[in-house]
Amino acid sequence: MYAKSNPSDARANNRRLLFRLLFPDRQLSRATATDVTGEMIDDGLLRELGSGKRDGRGKPGTLLAIDTDVLHLICIDLSHPYVMTGAVMDLRVRIVERRERVLDDGDRVDLDDVLSLAGQMIRLAGSELVGIGVAVPGVVSGAGRVISSSNLGWDDVELRDMLEDEFSLPVRVDNDANAALLADHFLGHGNPNCLLVQITRGIGASVLLNDKFVDGDDHAAGEIGHVVIDPNGPACTCGKRGCLETYVSAIALRDRIRRDPNRRADILAEAGARLGEALAMPASLLNLHDIAVYGPPDIVGETLLNACDETVNSLSRNDYQSGMRVRRCELGDDATLRGQAVSVLREIVGRRGLYAATTQVDKSCLELDGCSKLRCY
């Protein structure tokens, strides 16, 4: 027995498809668009640009593009050590305002600080807001619950529910590597089949197969940072010894380079080789040819990438599979922020009445730089 199709689902899918065709900066003739165009213009998602070129006989079609003047969203990135970053973004996921907060306790993040930064970004937006996104290092459920984040010191944190209760806005909470892969896929050079490794405060991975994320039974697909590669290795924050993260994370590598600067190239080459060893099996298992590595340029440079590329290909080479390409994700420090914004957009674009449902900031709060009233809008 087949389930009946729901017209509202079809309409939401049409909205998502049209938005994706235009995202981030393409144009489309309204004559070729769908019947949801008018409502998406009313919702502040799209705008008309005037007449395009005439194709054959008849009147030229009106060009459509994503509207960047009406709606905004905010995102917070918790993936970097010693700092958390917040941004107000437009619908092309360009940063309008950004703020950073240095973490007093090194790499530990207090939930009250996340709420406070979100409140500050909402006040900075000063415009219609349609959603909040947070990128978190660790295991995150589909419902936005942080199951575990050893780097943040969090377990079973209902982050999405907490933020939605506090701010009355739709919220997306995602793994930071998934966010970076979304950015690489939509804004960079990513392919429908890709493995991305993120090297920041820890190390995590994300896999895209046929344009779909691999989540795993426990939402922990890609959590390679705490796979033990040397049982006698250094102690890890997770309580084990010799995890991949203790050898390849930005914090671990910078510490080694600081203690022995003359061996910088050797240290990075060794890290690249270890990473290649760890990736050879999953990349071969999934028949992936595209491996992107995202991280700070002082770590993720030619030395590490070349060593990783050479190792992963030497360990997985065979007669029936073409070589793998290891490349740098070249979207800068804000890749995770921008990818998390893409995640928010994918969540909300299918909903009707966005503009009418937006949250507006109380104008009096815009003048209070240190305002702590998180419900004042």
PDB file of N, CA, C and O in Angstrom, residues 276-277 279-285 287-289 291 308-326:
ATOM      1  N   GLY A 276      46.941   9.909   6.851  1.00  0.00           N
ATOM      2  CA  GLY A 276      46.747   9.067   5.675  1.00  0.00           C
ATOM      3  C   GLY A 276      46.528   7.612   6.030  1.00  0.00           C
ATOM      4  O   GLY A 276      45.694   6.923   5.420  1.00  0.00           O
ATOM      5  N   GLU A 277      47.271   7.112   7.009  1.00  0.00           N
ATOM      6  CA  GLU A 277      47.090   5.739   7.469  1.00  0.00           C
ATOM      7  C   GLU A 277      45.675   5.522   8.004  1.00  0.00           C
ATOM      8  O   GLU A 277      45.051   4.482   7.771  1.00  0.00           O
ATOM      9  N   LEU A 279      42.980   7.194   7.185  1.00  0.00           N
ATOM     10  CA  LEU A 279      41.934   7.415   6.184  1.00  0.00           C
ATOM     11  C   LEU A 279      41.926   6.382   5.068  1.00  0.00           C
ATOM     12  O   LEU A 279      40.932   6.261   4.345  1.00  0.00           O
ATOM     13  N   ALA A 280      43.016   5.653   4.895  1.00  0.00           N
ATOM     14  CA  ALA A 280      43.118   4.730   3.761  1.00  0.00           C
ATOM     15  C   ALA A 280      42.000   3.697   3.757  1.00  0.00           C
ATOM     16  O   ALA A 280      41.383   3.426   2.713  1.00  0.00           O
ATOM     17  N   MET A 281      41.711   3.104   4.908  1.00  0.00           N
ATOM     18  CA  MET A 281      40.695   2.056   4.960  1.00  0.00           C
ATOM     19  C   MET A 281      39.290   2.599   4.692  1.00  0.00           C
ATOM     20  O   MET A 281      38.587   2.080   3.808  1.00  0.00           O
ATOM     21  N   PRO A 282      38.805   3.641   5.415  1.00  0.00           N
ATOM     22  CA  PRO A 282      37.440   4.116   5.120  1.00  0.00           C
ATOM     23  C   PRO A 282      37.292   4.684   3.722  1.00  0.00           C
ATOM     24  O   PRO A 282      36.244   4.521   3.095  1.00  0.00           O
ATOM     25  N   ALA A 283      38.317   5.355   3.205  1.00  0.00           N
ATOM     26  CA  ALA A 283      38.225   5.906   1.853  1.00  0.00           C
ATOM     27  C   ALA A 283      38.134   4.794   0.816  1.00  0.00           C
ATOM     28  O   ALA A 283      37.386   4.895  -0.164  1.00  0.00           O
ATOM     29  N   SER A 284      38.886   3.708   1.018  1.00  0.00           N
ATOM     30  CA  SER A 284      38.816   2.569   0.106  1.00  0.00           C
ATOM     31  C   SER A 284      37.486   1.835   0.254  1.00  0.00           C
ATOM     32  O   SER A 284      36.862   1.421  -0.732  1.00  0.00           O
ATOM     33  N   LEU A 285      37.033   1.677   1.479  1.00  0.00           N
ATOM     34  CA  LEU A 285      35.779   0.978   1.737  1.00  0.00           C
ATOM     35  C   LEU A 285      34.613   1.652   1.025  1.00  0.00           C
ATOM     36  O   LEU A 285      33.730   0.997   0.468  1.00  0.00           O
ATOM     37  N   ASN A 287      34.975   3.840  -1.520  1.00  0.00           N
ATOM     38  CA  ASN A 287      35.365   4.174  -2.889  1.00  0.00           C
ATOM     39  C   ASN A 287      35.303   5.689  -3.120  1.00  0.00           C
ATOM     40  O   ASN A 287      34.704   6.176  -4.072  1.00  0.00           O
ATOM     41  N   LEU A 288      35.942   6.430  -2.228  1.00  0.00           N
ATOM     42  CA  LEU A 288      35.961   7.887  -2.324  1.00  0.00           C
ATOM     43  C   LEU A 288      37.252   8.355  -2.975  1.00  0.00           C
ATOM     44  O   LEU A 288      38.335   7.847  -2.673  1.00  0.00           O
ATOM     45  N   HIS A 289      37.138   9.341  -3.846  1.00  0.00           N
ATOM     46  CA  HIS A 289      38.309   9.903  -4.516  1.00  0.00           C
ATOM     47  C   HIS A 289      38.644  11.305  -4.034  1.00  0.00           C
ATOM     48  O   HIS A 289      39.708  11.834  -4.354  1.00  0.00           O
ATOM     49  N   ILE A 291      39.160  13.805  -0.862  1.00  0.00           N
ATOM     50  CA  ILE A 291      39.370  13.980   0.573  1.00  0.00           C
ATOM     51  C   ILE A 291      39.772  15.435   0.803  1.00  0.00           C
ATOM     52  O   ILE A 291      40.803  15.892   0.292  1.00  0.00           O
ATOM     53  N   CYS A 308      49.976  13.188   3.573  1.00  0.00           N
ATOM     54  CA  CYS A 308      48.707  12.459   3.676  1.00  0.00           C
ATOM     55  C   CYS A 308      48.333  11.856   2.326  1.00  0.00           C
ATOM     56  O   CYS A 308      47.939  10.685   2.246  1.00  0.00           O
ATOM     57  N   ASP A 309      48.462  12.646   1.254  1.00  0.00           N
ATOM     58  CA  ASP A 309      48.121  12.182  -0.088  1.00  0.00           C
ATOM     59  C   ASP A 309      48.978  10.975  -0.474  1.00  0.00           C
ATOM     60  O   ASP A 309      48.477   9.957  -0.966  1.00  0.00           O
ATOM     61  N   GLU A 310      50.266  11.087  -0.248  1.00  0.00           N
ATOM     62  CA  GLU A 310      51.179  10.002  -0.615  1.00  0.00           C
ATOM     63  C   GLU A 310      50.867   8.731   0.160  1.00  0.00           C
ATOM     64  O   GLU A 310      50.845   7.619  -0.395  1.00  0.00           O
ATOM     65  N   THR A 311      50.591   8.893   1.460  1.00  0.00           N
ATOM     66  CA  THR A 311      50.333   7.719   2.302  1.00  0.00           C
ATOM     67  C   THR A 311      49.015   7.054   1.954  1.00  0.00           C
ATOM     68  O   THR A 311      48.942   5.827   1.801  1.00  0.00           O
ATOM     69  N   VAL A 312      47.957   7.835   1.830  1.00  0.00           N
ATOM     70  CA  VAL A 312      46.647   7.248   1.580  1.00  0.00           C
ATOM     71  C   VAL A 312      46.611   6.550   0.225  1.00  0.00           C
ATOM     72  O   VAL A 312      45.976   5.495   0.066  1.00  0.00           O
ATOM     73  N   ASN A 313      47.312   7.089  -0.750  1.00  0.00           N
ATOM     74  CA  ASN A 313      47.322   6.453  -2.066  1.00  0.00           C
ATOM     75  C   ASN A 313      48.220   5.217  -2.096  1.00  0.00           C
ATOM     76  O   ASN A 313      47.904   4.214  -2.742  1.00  0.00           O
ATOM     77  N   SER A 314      49.351   5.272  -1.387  1.00  0.00           N
ATOM     78  CA  SER A 314      50.241   4.104  -1.379  1.00  0.00           C
ATOM     79  C   SER A 314      49.609   2.926  -0.658  1.00  0.00           C
ATOM     80  O   SER A 314      49.843   1.765  -1.016  1.00  0.00           O
ATOM     81  N   LEU A 315      48.768   3.201   0.342  1.00  0.00           N
ATOM     82  CA  LEU A 315      48.153   2.118   1.113  1.00  0.00           C
ATOM     83  C   LEU A 315      46.884   1.578   0.468  1.00  0.00           C
ATOM     84  O   LEU A 315      46.438   0.481   0.812  1.00  0.00           O
ATOM     85  N   SER A 316      46.287   2.328  -0.443  1.00  0.00           N
ATOM     86  CA  SER A 316      45.002   1.905  -1.000  1.00  0.00           C
ATOM     87  C   SER A 316      45.050   1.654  -2.497  1.00  0.00           C
ATOM     88  O   SER A 316      44.035   1.307  -3.091  1.00  0.00           O
ATOM     89  N   ARG A 317      46.214   1.827  -3.115  1.00  0.00           N
ATOM     90  CA  ARG A 317      46.304   1.685  -4.564  1.00  0.00           C
ATOM     91  C   ARG A 317      45.991   0.259  -4.993  1.00  0.00           C
ATOM     92  O   ARG A 317      46.434  -0.709  -4.392  1.00  0.00           O
ATOM     93  N   ASN A 318      45.188   0.143  -6.088  1.00  0.00           N
ATOM     94  CA  ASN A 318      44.883  -1.166  -6.669  1.00  0.00           C
ATOM     95  C   ASN A 318      44.636  -0.997  -8.164  1.00  0.00           C
ATOM     96  O   ASN A 318      44.696   0.116  -8.688  1.00  0.00           O
ATOM     97  N   ASP A 319      44.325  -2.093  -8.837  1.00  0.00           N
ATOM     98  CA  ASP A 319      44.208  -2.062 -10.289  1.00  0.00           C
ATOM     99  C   ASP A 319      42.858  -1.574 -10.790  1.00  0.00           C
ATOM    100  O   ASP A 319      42.692  -1.315 -11.980  1.00  0.00           O
ATOM    101  N   TYR A 320      41.864  -1.480  -9.921  1.00  0.00           N
ATOM    102  CA  TYR A 320      40.515  -1.159 -10.386  1.00  0.00           C
ATOM    103  C   TYR A 320      39.952   0.110  -9.761  1.00  0.00           C
ATOM    104  O   TYR A 320      38.780   0.410  -9.911  1.00  0.00           O
ATOM    105  N   GLN A 321      40.775   0.856  -9.077  1.00  0.00           N
ATOM    106  CA  GLN A 321      40.295   2.085  -8.425  1.00  0.00           C
ATOM    107  C   GLN A 321      41.268   3.212  -8.719  1.00  0.00           C
ATOM    108  O   GLN A 321      42.476   3.069  -8.544  1.00  0.00           O
ATOM    109  N   SER A 322      40.738   4.330  -9.213  1.00  0.00           N
ATOM    110  CA  SER A 322      41.602   5.472  -9.503  1.00  0.00           C
ATOM    111  C   SER A 322      42.077   6.108  -8.205  1.00  0.00           C
ATOM    112  O   SER A 322      41.531   5.860  -7.131  1.00  0.00           O
ATOM    113  N   GLY A 323      43.103   6.934  -8.313  1.00  0.00           N
ATOM    114  CA  GLY A 323      43.723   7.516  -7.131  1.00  0.00           C
ATOM    115  C   GLY A 323      42.830   8.487  -6.385  1.00  0.00           C
ATOM    116  O   GLY A 323      41.859   9.028  -6.913  1.00  0.00           O
ATOM    117  N   MET A 324      43.159   8.719  -5.128  1.00  0.00           N
ATOM    118  CA  MET A 324      42.443   9.663  -4.284  1.00  0.00           C
ATOM    119  C   MET A 324      43.149  11.014  -4.305  1.00  0.00           C
ATOM    120  O   MET A 324      44.374  11.070  -4.394  1.00  0.00           O
ATOM    121  N   ARG A 325      42.367  12.065  -4.204  1.00  0.00           N
ATOM    122  CA  ARG A 325      42.931  13.408  -4.180  1.00  0.00           C
ATOM    123  C   ARG A 325      42.750  13.986  -2.781  1.00  0.00           C
ATOM    124  O   ARG A 325      41.636  14.076  -2.275  1.00  0.00           O
ATOM    125  N   VAL A 326      43.843  14.353  -2.150  1.00  0.00           N
ATOM    126  CA  VAL A 326      43.789  15.013  -0.847  1.00  0.00           C
ATOM    127  C   VAL A 326      44.031  16.502  -1.080  1.00  0.00           C
ATOM    128  O   VAL A 326      45.070  16.891  -1.620  1.00  0.00           O
TER     129      VAL A 326
END
